[in-house]
Short mmCIF file of C-alpha atoms in Angstrom, two decimals:
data_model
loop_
_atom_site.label_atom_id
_atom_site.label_comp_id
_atom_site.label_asym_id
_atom_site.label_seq_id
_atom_site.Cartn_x
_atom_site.Cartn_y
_atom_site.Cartn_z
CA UNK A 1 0.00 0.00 0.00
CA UNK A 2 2.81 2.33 0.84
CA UNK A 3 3.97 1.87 -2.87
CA UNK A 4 0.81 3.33 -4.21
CA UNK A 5 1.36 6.68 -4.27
CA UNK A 6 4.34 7.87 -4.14
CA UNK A 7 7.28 4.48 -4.59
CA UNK A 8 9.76 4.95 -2.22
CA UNK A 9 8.63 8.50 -1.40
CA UNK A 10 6.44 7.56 2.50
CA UNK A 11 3.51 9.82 1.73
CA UNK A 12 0.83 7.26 2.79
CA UNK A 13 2.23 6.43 6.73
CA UNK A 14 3.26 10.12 6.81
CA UNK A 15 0.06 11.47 5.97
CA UNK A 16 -1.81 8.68 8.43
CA UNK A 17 0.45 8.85 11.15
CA UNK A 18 2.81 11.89 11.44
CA UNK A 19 0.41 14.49 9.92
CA UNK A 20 -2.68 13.25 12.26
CA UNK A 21 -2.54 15.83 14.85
CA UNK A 22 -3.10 18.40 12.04
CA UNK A 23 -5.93 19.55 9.60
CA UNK A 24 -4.70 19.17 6.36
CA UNK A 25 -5.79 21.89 3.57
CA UNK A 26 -3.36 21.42 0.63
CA UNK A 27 -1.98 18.78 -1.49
CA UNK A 28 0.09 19.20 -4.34
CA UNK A 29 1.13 15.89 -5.97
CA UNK A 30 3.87 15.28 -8.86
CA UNK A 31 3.26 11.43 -8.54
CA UNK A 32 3.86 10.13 -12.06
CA UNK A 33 7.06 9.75 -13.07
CA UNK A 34 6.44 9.15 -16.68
CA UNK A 35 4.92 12.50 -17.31
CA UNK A 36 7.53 14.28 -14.95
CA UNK A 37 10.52 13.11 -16.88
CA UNK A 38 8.91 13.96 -20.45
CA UNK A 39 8.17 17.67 -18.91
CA UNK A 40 11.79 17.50 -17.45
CA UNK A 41 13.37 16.77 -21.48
CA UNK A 42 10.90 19.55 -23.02
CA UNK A 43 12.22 21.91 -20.86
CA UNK A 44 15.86 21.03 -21.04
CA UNK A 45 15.74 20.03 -24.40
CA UNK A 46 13.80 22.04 -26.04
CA UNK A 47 12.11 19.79 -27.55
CA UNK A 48 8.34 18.70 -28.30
CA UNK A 49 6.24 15.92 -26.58
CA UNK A 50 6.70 13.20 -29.08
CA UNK A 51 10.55 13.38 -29.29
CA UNK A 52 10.38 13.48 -25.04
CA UNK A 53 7.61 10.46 -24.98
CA UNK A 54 10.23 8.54 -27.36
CA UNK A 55 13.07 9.52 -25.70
CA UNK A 56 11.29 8.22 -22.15
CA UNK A 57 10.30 4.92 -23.61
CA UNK A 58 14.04 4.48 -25.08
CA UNK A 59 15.05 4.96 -21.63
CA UNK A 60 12.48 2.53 -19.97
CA UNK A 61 10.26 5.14 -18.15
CA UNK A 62 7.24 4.73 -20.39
CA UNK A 63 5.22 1.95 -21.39
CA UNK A 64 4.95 0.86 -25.25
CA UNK A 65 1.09 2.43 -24.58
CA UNK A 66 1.66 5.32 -22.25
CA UNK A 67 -2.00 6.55 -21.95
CA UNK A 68 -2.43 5.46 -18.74
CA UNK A 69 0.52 7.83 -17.67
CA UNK A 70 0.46 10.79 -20.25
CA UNK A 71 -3.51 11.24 -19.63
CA UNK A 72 -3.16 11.64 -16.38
CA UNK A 73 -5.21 8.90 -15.08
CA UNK A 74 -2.49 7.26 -13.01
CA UNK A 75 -2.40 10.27 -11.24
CA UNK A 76 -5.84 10.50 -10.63
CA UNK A 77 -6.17 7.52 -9.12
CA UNK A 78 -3.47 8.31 -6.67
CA UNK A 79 -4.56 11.50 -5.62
CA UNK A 80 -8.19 9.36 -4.52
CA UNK A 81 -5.76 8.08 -1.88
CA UNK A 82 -3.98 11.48 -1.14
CA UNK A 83 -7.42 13.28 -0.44
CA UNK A 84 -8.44 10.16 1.59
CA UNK A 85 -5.97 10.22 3.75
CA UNK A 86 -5.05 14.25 3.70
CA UNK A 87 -9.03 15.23 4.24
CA UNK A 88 -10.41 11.72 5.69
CA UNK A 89 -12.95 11.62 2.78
CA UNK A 90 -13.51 8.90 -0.04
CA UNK A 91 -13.56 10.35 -3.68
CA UNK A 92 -13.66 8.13 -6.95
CA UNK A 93 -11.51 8.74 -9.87
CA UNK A 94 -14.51 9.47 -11.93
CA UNK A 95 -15.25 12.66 -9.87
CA UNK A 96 -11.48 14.05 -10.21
CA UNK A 97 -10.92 16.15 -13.35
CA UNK A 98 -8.47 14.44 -15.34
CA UNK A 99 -6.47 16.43 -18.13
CA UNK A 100 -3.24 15.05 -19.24
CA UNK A 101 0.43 16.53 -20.76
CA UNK A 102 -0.45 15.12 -24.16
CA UNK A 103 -1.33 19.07 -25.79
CA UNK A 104 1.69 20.48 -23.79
CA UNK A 105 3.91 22.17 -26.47
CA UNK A 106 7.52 23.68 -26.77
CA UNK A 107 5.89 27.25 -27.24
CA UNK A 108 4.34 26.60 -23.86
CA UNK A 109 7.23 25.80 -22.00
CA UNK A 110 9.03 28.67 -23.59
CA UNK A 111 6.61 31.16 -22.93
CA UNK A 112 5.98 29.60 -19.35
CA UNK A 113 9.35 30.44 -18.48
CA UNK A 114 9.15 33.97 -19.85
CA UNK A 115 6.50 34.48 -17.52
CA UNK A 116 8.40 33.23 -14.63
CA UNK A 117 6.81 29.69 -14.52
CA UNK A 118 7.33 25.91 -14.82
CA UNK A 119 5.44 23.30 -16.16
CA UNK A 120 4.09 20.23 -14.09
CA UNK A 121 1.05 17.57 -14.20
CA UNK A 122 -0.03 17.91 -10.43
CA UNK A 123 -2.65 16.21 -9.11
CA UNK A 124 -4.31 19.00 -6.76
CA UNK A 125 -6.70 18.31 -4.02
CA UNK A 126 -7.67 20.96 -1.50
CA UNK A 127 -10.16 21.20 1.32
CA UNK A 128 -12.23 24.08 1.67
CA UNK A 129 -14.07 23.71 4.80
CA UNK A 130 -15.75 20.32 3.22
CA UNK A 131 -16.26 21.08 -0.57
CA UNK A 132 -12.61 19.29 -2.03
CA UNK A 133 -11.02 20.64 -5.37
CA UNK A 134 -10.10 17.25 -6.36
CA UNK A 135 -8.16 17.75 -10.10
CA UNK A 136 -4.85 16.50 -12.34
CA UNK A 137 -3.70 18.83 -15.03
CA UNK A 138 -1.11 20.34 -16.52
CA UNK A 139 -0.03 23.61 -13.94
CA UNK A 140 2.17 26.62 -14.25
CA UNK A 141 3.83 27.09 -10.80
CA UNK A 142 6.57 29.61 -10.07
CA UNK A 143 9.82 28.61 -11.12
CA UNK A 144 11.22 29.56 -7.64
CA UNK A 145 8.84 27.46 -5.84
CA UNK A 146 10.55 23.79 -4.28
CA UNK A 147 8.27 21.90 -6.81
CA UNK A 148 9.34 23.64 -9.71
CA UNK A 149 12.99 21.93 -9.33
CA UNK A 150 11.69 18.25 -9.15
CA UNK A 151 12.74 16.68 -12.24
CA UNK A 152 13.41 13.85 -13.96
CA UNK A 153 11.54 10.75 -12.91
CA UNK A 154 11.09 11.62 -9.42
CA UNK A 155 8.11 12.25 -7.41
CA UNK A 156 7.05 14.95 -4.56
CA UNK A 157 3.95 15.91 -2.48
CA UNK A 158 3.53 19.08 -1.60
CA UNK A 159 1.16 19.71 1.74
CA UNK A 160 -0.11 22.59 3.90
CA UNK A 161 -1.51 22.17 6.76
CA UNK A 162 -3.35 24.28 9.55
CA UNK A 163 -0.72 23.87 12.55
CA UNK A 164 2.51 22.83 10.25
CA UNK A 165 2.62 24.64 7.47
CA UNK A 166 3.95 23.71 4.18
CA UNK A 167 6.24 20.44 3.76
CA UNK A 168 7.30 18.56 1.04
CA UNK A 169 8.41 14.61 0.56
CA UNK A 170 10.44 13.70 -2.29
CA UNK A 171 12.08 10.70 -3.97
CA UNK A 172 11.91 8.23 -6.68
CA UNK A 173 8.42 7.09 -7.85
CA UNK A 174 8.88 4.15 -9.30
CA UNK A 175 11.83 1.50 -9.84
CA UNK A 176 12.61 -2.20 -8.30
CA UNK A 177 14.34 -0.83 -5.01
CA UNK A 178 12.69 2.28 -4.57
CA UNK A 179 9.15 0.32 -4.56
CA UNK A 180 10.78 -2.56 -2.41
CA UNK A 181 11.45 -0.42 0.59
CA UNK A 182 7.73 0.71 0.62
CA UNK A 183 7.07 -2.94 0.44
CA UNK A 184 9.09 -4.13 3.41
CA UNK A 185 7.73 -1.46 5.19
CA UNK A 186 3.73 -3.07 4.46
CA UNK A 187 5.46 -6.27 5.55
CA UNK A 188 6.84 -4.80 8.87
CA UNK A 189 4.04 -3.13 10.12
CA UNK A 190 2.36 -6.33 9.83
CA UNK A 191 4.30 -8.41 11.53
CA UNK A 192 4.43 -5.67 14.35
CA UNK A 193 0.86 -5.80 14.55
CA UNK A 194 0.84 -9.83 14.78
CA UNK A 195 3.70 -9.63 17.23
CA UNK A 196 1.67 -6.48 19.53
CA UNK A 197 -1.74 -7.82 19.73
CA UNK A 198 -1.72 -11.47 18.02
CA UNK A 199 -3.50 -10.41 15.16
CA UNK A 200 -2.36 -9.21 11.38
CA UNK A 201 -5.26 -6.80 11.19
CA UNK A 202 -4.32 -3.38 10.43
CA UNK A 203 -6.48 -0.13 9.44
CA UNK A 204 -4.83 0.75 5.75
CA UNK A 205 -6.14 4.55 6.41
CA UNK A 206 -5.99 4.62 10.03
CA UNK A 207 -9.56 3.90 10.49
CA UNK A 208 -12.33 1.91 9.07
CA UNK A 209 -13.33 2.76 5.64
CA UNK A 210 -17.10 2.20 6.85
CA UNK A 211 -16.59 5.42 8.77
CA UNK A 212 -15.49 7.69 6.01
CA UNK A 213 -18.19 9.84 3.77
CA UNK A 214 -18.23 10.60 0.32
CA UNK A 215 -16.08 13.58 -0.81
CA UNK A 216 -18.28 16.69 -2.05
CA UNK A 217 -16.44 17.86 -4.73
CA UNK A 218 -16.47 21.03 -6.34
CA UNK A 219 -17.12 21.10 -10.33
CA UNK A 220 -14.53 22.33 -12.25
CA UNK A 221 -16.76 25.11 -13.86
CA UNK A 222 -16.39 26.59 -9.89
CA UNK A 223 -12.70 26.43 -9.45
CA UNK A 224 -11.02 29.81 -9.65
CA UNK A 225 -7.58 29.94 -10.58
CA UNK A 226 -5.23 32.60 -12.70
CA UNK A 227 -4.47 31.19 -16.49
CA UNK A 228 -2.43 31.43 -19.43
CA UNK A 229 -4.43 31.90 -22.64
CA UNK A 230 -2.08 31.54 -25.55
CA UNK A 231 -3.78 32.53 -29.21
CA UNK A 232 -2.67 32.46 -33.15
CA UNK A 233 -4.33 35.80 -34.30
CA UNK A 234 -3.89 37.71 -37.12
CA UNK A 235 -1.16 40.28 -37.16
CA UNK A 236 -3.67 43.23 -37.62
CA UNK A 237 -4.41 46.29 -35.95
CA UNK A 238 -7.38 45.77 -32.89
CA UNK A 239 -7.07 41.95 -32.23
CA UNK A 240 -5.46 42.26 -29.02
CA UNK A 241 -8.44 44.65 -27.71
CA UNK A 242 -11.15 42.73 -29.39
CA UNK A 243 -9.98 39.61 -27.32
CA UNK A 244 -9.29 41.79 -24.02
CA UNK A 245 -12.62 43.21 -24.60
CA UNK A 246 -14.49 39.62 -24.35
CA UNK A 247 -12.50 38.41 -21.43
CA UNK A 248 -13.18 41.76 -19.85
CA UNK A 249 -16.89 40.91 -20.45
CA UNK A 250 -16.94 38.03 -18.56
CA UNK A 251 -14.91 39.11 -15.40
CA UNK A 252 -11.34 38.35 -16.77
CA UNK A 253 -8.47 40.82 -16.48
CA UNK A 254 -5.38 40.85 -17.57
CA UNK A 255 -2.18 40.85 -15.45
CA UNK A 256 0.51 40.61 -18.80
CA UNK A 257 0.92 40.45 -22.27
CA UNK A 258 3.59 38.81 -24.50
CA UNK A 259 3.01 39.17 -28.32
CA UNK A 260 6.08 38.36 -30.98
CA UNK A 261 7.12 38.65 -34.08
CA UNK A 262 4.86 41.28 -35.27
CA UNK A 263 5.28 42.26 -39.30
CA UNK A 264 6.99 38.94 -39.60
CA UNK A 265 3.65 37.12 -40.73
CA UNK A 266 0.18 36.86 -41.46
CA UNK A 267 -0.23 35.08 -37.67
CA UNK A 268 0.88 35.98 -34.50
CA UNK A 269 1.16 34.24 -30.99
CA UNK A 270 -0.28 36.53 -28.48
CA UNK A 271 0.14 35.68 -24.70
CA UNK A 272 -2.24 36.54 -21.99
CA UNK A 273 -1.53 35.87 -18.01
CA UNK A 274 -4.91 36.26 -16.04
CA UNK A 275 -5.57 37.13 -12.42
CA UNK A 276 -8.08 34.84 -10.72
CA UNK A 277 -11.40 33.94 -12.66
CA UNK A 278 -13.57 30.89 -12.42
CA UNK A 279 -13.24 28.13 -14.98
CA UNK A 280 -16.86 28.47 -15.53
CA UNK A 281 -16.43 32.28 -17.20
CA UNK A 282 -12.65 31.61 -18.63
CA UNK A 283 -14.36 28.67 -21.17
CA UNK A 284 -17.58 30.96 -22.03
CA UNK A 285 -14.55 33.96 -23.02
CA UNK A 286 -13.29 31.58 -25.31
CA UNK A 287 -15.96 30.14 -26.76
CA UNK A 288 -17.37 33.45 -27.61
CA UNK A 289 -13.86 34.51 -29.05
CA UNK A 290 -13.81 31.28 -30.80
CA UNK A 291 -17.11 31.92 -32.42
CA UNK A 292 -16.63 35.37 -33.53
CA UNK A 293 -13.09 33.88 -35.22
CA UNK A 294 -11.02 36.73 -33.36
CA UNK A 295 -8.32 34.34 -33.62
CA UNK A 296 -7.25 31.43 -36.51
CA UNK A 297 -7.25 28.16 -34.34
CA UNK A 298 -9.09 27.17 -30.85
CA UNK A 299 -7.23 28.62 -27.79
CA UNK A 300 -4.96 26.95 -25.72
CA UNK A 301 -4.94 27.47 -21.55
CA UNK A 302 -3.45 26.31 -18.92
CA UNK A 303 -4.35 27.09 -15.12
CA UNK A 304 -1.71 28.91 -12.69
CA UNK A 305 -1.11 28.16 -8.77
CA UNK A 306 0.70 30.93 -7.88
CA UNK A 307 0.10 30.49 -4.22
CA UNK A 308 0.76 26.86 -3.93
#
């Protein structure tokens, strides 16, 4: 069980045991290795996902069918078990929002960095007084902040709690000795427990699962978050405004701009960072900026935690 999360890395005893005595309101998970490593090669590579995802599965850290990993789904089923044990309430893996690295590009990471930012697939879960944001997606985070510098194959979880604070727990995620530990340490407890009080019986979550109620989760369309918006207009006079002017009409402003290689040709990448907004007015902006064909192709976005 200990290997289920996190490999090596002892998030599941450290969340049941040492982290008890506190309320936990934060979790910020890099828990697949796969899609940590291909982020790690975009960004010190420069190059794009295919080329990383090839380079990965040359190197044995991604399966011949990587969908499991790349979609994100591996890491939404291990943040069920983070929120379990980090809020003491059961969620399914069909109520966490699952968006994987798969649309990530070069131009992305560039721009990210320009902007002061990093790229990572966290799986997010937070607890706001009982309604849990319970979501894996791609996530600009400050490239100063501890996660930022976890590369490579490894994993870290990222928590805040009431009494604590913020810690983190880091390691590698995967591998034959890394997973063996976490093993051996199953195996221990339970022969403590046979050895204490005759019996093998253990609680995996501290408590009985009979006890624990179903997670209310917030919908995504509720979520508020800053964003990057990232568009191919046409290089004329009035774009920008005609997009600022939508997002302004649904409650979005606009903390910076980036926008290149003007006169060069008949398209332009224009670059938008966003203070906080929910998710539900962000998609109706660029819908309606979709529809009126402000820009050539469908927007990309990805959310910000700037205050992780």
């Amino acid at each position: 069980f200990e290997a289920s999360v996190g490999g090596g890395v002892p998030i599941i005893r450290t969340l049941r045991e040492a982290l008890a005595g506190d309320r936990q309101r934060a979790v910020y998970g890099i828990v697949n290795g796969t899609c940590n490593s291909i982020l790690t090669t975009m960004t010190e590579n420069g190059v794009e996902f295919s080329a990383a995802l090839a380079d990965a599965q040359a190197k044995g850290l991604a399966e011949a069918n990587p969908a499991t990993d790349v979609e994100g789904h591996d890491s939404a089923h291990k943040l069920c078990l983070l929120v379990t044990l980090a809020f003491g309430v059961m969620v399914k893996p069909a109520q966490i929002y699952t968006e994987g690295i798969t649309q990530i590009t070069q131009a992305d990471i560039e721009y990210a960095r320009e902007l002061g930012y990093a790229i990572k697939l966290l799986a997010i879960g937070k607890d706001d007084d009982g309604g849990i944001e319970a979501r894996v997606h791609p996530t600009m985070i400050p490239d100063r902040h501890m996660l930022a510098g976890v590369g490579g194959a490894f994993n870290a979880i990222y928590i805040h709690g009431d009494a604590l604070g913020a810690t983190m727990y880091s390691g590698l995620g995967a591998g034959e000795m890394p997973s063996a530990t976490a093993v051996m340490a199953d195996i221990l407890e339970i022969a403590r427990h046979r050895l204490a009080e005759g019996s093998a019986r253990t609680h995996a979550f501290g408590f009985p699962i009979r006890l624990m109620k179903g997670a209310s989760v917030k919908p995504m369309d509720d979520v508020v978050c800053e964003y990057y918006l990232r568009f191919t207009a046409q290089d004329k006079p009035g774009v920008l405004g005609a997009i600022a002017s939508v997002l302004g009409r649904y409650g979005l402003s606009i903390a910076s701009v980036i926008q290149k290689d003007r006169g060069k040709a008949r398209t332009v990448p224009v670059i938008m960072r966003t203070h906080d907004a929910p998710e539900r007015s962000l998609k109706r902006a660029l819908a309606e900026i979709r529809k009126k064909k402000i820009v050539q192709s469908a927007p990309a976005f990805i959310r910000i935690e700037e205050k992780l």
